XYZ file of C-alpha atoms in Angstrom:
407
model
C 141.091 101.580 -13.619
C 140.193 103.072 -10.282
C 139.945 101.075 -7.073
C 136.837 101.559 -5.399
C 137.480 103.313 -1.651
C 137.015 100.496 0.856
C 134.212 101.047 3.046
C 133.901 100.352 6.857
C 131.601 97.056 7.470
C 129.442 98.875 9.791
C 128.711 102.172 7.676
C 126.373 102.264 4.507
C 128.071 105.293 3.141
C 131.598 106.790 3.052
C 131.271 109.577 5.756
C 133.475 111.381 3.408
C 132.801 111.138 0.328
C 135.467 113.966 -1.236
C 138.418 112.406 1.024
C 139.215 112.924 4.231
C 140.030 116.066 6.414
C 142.848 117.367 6.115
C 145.151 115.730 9.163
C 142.920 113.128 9.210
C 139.686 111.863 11.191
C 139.362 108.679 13.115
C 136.708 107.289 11.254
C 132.885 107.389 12.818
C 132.209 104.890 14.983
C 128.465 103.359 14.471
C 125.871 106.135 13.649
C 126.546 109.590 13.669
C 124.347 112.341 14.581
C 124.694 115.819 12.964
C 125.785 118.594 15.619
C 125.168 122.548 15.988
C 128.450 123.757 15.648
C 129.239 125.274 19.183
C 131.899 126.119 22.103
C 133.523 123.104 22.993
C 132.324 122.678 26.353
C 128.527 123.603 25.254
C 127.092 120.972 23.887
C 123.114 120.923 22.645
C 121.387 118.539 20.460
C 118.191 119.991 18.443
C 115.826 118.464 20.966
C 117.098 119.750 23.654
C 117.110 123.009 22.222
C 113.812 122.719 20.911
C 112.729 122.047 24.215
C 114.684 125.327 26.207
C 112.588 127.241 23.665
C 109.525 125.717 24.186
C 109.608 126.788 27.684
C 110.779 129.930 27.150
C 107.736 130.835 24.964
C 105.458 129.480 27.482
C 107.072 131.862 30.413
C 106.927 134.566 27.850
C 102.830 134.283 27.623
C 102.188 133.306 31.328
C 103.890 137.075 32.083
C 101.559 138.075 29.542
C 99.356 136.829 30.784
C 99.854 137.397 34.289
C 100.030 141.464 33.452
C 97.144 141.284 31.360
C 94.522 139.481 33.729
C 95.849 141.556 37.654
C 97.498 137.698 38.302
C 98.537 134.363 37.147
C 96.945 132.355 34.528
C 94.887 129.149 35.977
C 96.539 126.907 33.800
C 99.969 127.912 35.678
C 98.436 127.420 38.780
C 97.139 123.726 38.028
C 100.736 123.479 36.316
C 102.457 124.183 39.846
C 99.873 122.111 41.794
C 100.802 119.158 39.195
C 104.240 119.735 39.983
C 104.320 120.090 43.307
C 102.064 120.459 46.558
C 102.656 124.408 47.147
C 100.451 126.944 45.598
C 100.937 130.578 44.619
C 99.804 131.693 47.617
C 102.275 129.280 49.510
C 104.979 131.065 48.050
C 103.842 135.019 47.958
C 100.989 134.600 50.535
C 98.408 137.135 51.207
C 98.808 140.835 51.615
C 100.956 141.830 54.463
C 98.029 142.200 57.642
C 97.853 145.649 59.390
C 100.565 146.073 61.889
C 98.091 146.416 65.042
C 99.237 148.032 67.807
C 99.430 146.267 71.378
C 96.521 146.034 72.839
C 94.529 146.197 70.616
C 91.308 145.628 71.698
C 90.097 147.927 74.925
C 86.486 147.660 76.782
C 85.198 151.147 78.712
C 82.319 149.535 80.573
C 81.737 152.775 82.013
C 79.580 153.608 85.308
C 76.939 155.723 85.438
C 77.573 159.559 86.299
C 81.183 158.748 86.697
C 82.287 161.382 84.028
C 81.774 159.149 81.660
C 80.555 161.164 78.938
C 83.425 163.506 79.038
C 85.630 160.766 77.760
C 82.782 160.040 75.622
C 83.320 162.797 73.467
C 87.100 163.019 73.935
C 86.970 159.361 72.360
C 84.997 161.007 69.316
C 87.510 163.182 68.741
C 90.192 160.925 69.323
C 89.079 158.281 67.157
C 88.792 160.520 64.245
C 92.736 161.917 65.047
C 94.096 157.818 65.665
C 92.389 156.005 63.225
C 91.061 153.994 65.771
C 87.858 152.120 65.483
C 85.177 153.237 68.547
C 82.180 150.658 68.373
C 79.047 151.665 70.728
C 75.921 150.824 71.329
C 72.308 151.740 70.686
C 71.118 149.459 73.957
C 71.726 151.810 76.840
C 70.977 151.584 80.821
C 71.107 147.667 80.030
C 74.103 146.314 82.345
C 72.606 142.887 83.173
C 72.713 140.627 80.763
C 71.516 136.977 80.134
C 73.784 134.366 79.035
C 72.953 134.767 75.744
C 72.711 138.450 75.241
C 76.800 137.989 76.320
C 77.229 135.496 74.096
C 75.767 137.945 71.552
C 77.439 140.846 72.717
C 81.073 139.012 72.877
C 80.271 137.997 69.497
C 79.790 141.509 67.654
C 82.418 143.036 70.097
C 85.071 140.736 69.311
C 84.522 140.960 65.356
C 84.926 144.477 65.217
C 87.587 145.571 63.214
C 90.973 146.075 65.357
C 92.637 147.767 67.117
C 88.330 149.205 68.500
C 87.254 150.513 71.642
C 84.329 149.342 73.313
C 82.269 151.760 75.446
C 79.203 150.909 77.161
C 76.991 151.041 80.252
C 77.793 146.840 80.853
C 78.868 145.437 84.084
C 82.070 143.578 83.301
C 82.287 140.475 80.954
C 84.188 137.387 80.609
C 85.395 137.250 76.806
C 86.630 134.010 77.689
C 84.553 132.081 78.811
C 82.785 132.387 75.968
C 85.815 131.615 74.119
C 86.841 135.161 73.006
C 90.114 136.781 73.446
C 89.670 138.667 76.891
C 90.229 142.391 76.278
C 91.537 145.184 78.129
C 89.521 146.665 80.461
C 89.556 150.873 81.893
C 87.042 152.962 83.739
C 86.425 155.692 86.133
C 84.715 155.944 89.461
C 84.103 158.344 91.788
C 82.408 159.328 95.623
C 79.772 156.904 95.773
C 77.608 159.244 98.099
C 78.737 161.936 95.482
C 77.634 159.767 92.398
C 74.387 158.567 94.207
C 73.414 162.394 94.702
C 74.292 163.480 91.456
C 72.272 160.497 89.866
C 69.247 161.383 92.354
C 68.933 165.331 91.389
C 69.595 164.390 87.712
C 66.845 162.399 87.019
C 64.562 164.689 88.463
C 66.154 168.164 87.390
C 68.768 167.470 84.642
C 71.501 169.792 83.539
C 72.367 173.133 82.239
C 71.446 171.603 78.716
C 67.792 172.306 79.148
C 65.358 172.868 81.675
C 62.919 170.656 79.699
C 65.379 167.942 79.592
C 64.875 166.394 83.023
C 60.909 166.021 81.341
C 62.333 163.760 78.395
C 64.475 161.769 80.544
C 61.728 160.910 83.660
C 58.227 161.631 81.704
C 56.353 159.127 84.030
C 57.737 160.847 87.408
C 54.999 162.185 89.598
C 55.571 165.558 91.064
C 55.802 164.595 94.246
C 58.215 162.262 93.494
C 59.930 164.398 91.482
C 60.502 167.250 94.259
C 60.704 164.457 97.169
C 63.210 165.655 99.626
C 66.212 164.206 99.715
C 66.657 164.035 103.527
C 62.834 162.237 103.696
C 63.940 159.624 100.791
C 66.663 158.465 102.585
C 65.203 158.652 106.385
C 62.460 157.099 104.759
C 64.314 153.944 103.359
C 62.733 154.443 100.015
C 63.732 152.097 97.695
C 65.118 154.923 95.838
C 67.659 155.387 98.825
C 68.407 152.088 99.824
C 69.926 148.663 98.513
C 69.848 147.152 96.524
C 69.934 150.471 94.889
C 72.409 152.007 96.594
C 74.738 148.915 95.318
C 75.913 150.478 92.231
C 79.556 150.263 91.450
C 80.495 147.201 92.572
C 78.772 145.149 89.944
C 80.438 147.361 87.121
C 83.581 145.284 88.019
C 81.887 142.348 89.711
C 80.487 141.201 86.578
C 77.634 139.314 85.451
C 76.966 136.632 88.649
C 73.440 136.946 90.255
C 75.732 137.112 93.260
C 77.269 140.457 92.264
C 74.408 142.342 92.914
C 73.695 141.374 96.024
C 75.820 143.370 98.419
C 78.668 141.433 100.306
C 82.184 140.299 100.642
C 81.697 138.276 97.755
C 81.019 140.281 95.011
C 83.731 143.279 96.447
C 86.227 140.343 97.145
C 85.551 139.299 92.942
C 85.102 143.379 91.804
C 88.747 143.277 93.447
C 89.937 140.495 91.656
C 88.495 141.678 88.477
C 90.079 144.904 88.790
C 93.859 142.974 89.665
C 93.302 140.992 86.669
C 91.630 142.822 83.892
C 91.627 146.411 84.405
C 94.749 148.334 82.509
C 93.530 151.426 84.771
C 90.418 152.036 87.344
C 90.706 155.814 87.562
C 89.494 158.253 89.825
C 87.012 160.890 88.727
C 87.990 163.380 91.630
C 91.647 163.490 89.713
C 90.005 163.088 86.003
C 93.599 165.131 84.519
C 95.737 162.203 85.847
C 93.094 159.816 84.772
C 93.764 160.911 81.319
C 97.878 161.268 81.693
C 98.149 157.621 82.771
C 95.386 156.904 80.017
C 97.594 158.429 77.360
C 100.963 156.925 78.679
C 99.738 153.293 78.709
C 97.410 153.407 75.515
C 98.975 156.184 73.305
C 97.323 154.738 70.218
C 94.309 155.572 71.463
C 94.590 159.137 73.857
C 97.447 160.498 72.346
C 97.180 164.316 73.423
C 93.863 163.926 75.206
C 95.089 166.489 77.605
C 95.482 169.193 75.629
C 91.948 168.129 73.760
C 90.374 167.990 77.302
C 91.944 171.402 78.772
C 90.765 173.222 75.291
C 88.338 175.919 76.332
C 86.097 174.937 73.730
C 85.895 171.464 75.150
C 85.329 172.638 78.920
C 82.456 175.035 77.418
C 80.760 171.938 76.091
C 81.481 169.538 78.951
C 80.006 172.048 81.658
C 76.709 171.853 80.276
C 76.404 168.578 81.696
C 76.717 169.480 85.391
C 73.427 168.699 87.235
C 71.543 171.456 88.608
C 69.548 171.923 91.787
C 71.603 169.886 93.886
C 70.910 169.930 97.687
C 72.884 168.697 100.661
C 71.168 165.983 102.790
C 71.835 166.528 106.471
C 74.745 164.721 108.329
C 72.072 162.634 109.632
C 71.192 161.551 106.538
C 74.751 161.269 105.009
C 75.977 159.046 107.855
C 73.178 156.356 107.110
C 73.972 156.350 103.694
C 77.839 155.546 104.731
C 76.582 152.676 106.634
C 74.385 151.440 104.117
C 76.962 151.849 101.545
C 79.612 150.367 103.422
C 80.529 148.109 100.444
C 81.135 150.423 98.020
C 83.488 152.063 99.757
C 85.226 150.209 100.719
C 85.731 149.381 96.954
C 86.005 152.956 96.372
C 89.056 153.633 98.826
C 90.938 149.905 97.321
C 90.903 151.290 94.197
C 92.107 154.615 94.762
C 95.075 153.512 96.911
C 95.653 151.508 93.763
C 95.779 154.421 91.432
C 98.131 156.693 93.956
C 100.269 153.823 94.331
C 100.506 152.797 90.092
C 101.049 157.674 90.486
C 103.793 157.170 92.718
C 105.761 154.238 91.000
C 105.550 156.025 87.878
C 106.341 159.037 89.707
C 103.389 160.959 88.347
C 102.483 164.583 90.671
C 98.940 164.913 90.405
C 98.028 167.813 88.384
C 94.235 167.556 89.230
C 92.692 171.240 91.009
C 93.274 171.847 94.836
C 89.846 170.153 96.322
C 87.319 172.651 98.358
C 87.459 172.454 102.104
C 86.262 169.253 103.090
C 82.569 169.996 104.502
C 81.755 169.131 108.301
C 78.989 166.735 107.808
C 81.173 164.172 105.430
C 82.864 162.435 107.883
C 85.357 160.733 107.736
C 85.852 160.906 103.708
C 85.805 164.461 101.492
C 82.529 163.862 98.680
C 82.360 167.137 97.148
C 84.676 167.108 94.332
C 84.909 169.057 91.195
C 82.716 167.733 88.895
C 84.644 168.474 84.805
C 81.592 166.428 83.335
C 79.175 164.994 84.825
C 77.456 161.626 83.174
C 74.188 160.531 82.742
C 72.835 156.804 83.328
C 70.803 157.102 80.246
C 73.198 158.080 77.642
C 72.266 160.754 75.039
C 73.883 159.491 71.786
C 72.020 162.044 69.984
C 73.354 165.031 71.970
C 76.890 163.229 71.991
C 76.821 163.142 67.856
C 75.687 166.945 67.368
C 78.299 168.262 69.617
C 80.864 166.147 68.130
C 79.591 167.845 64.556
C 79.590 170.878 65.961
């Protein structure tokens, strides 16, 4: 008769029920738990592997997902937001910006028949060739603005898309005081006695683009007012011929005070200042090619090669058209009031071009501009006739502008 095996008080069954191993076993301990058979230092019990492959399957659909839809699944977005306070976009974040050159935003608050529209259309051209973007404006011979026409101007300006060039006919603005980033400010000026004569023949006679076109541009102007002699309008003290009229440039840096237009120390003293503080470059029309080499050596994103563009034959064919016609000397009576009663401007005028020689020399720039005629006897004590590249119109012609740029 066969002994029944003894069995361990704890256990309900003999854990081995055909005898032991061979060697022997220490005998189990409590409950045992069955065991994937693996390396020795691996050690995995059904749940936990259950679980590995649980989340394995759910990585496997959210790719699928994720390829299938252009992006992650929403649930894995709430399942990251659940598991922590960072978001996809925390992690990847949006597209990488535009890489914007520096500066990036430039204002051309350009005076009238300064030469203006010359770099007009070399803009046009240049915008195309950069990539740049060149925001006008449909509002022209408009430079005085009320607070809130700046406010709305700043506005658009500033949320054009960047790097953009501003160009207007707009006596300087304060970005910032209307809490806009303050751009970077250029322009060109020239003679004022030659400006203020080209400005008086052009209205009434206009350029080589049409001997109609001085009709479109003054259609109200009497005759007589039309072929008024110059020597008589400013003898005269027509209003035409005398300030506040004659007070032109100054405001263009000056900016938007009612005091800026009233001619004085005051508004040159703050047209200085403006110029010291915001202007990249106030160039000088009378040396237009080193206007442009200075232009392209600070701001090469923008007038990269517009020499070569500018000294194109083509380009000099279309810019001569502008050049008013019928212009007559006044007599060096006449010229010598007009110095006195333009006393202001220039002495503006002569600040700003010691500036530009001296910003010439330190770069060590020779001037490439043409030799200047003879200096005539009756402008004392400061040469005013000047080659003239382009003239520019008060009045801009955005029409003419776009179907020569076509062209």
């Amino acid at each position: 008769m066969k002994k029944k095996q003894q069995q361990h008080p704890s256990s309900g069954e003999d854990p081995w029920p055909h005898g032991a191993p061979v060697g022997g076993a220490p005998p189990c301990l409590g409950g045992c738990k069955r065991r994937i058979p693996l390396l020795p230092f691996l050690r995995f019990s059904l749940r936990d592997y259950g679980f590995c492959m649980a989340t394995l399957l759910v990585f496997c659909l959210g790719s699928l997902f994720y390829q299938l839809s252009g992006g992650p699944p929403r649930f894995l977005l709430d399942l990251r937001q659940y598991l922590g306070n960072s978001t996809y976009l925390d992690d990847h974040g949006p597209p990488p910006s535009k890489v914007l050159p520096f500066p990036s935003q430039v204002v051309y608050n350009r005076v009238g028949k300064c030469g203006s529209r010359t770099v007009v259309l070399l803009l046009r051209i240049l915008s195309e060739k950069h990539g740049f973007n060149l925001v006008t404006s449909d509002i022209h011979n408009k430079t005085r603005l009320t607070k809130n026409e700046q406010m709305e101007l700043i506005k658009n300006v500033s949320t054009a898309e960047q790097p953009y060039l501003f160009t207007r006919h707009v006596h300087f603005l304060n970005f910032s005081r209307f809490g806009g980033d303050q751009p970077v400010y250029i322009n060109i000026i020239r003679d004022p006695v030659s400006r203020f004569l080209s400005n008086y023949f052009f209205r009434r006679f206009g350029d080589w683009r049409g001997e109609q076109n001085h009709m479109i541009r003054t259609p109200s102007m009497r005759q007589e007012e039309r072929y008024l002699d110059i020597n008589e309008c400013i003898l005269e003290n027509y209003p035409e011929c005398s300030n506040p009229r004659l007070f032109y440039i100054i405001p263009y840096f000056c900016g938007q005070h009612p005091r800026c237009r009233e001619p004085g120390e005051w508004a040159l003293e703050r047209a200085k200042m403006n110029v010291n503080e915001n202007f990249l470059l106030v160039g000088i029309l009378e040396e237009l090619e080193d206007v442009l080499l200075l232009l392209e050596r600070f701001l090469p994103h923008y007038f990269k090669g517009v020499l070569s563009i500018y000294k194109d034959p083509e380009h000099r064919k279309l810019g001569n058209m502008t050049v008013t016609v019928k212009k007559t000397v006044p007599s060096p009576e006449a010229v010598q009031i007009l110095y006195q009663r333009m006393r202001y401007e220039y002495e503006f005028y002569h600040y700003v071009k010691e500036q530009f020689h001296l910003l010439k020399r330190k770069l060590g720039l020779k001037s490439r501009s043409s030799r200047l005629p003879p200096r005539p006897q009756f402008f004392i004590p400061t040469p005013l006739e000047t080659d003239e590249p382009v003239d520019d119109e008060e009045q801009d012609d955005e029409k003419w502008l776009e179907d020569i740029y076509k062209r």
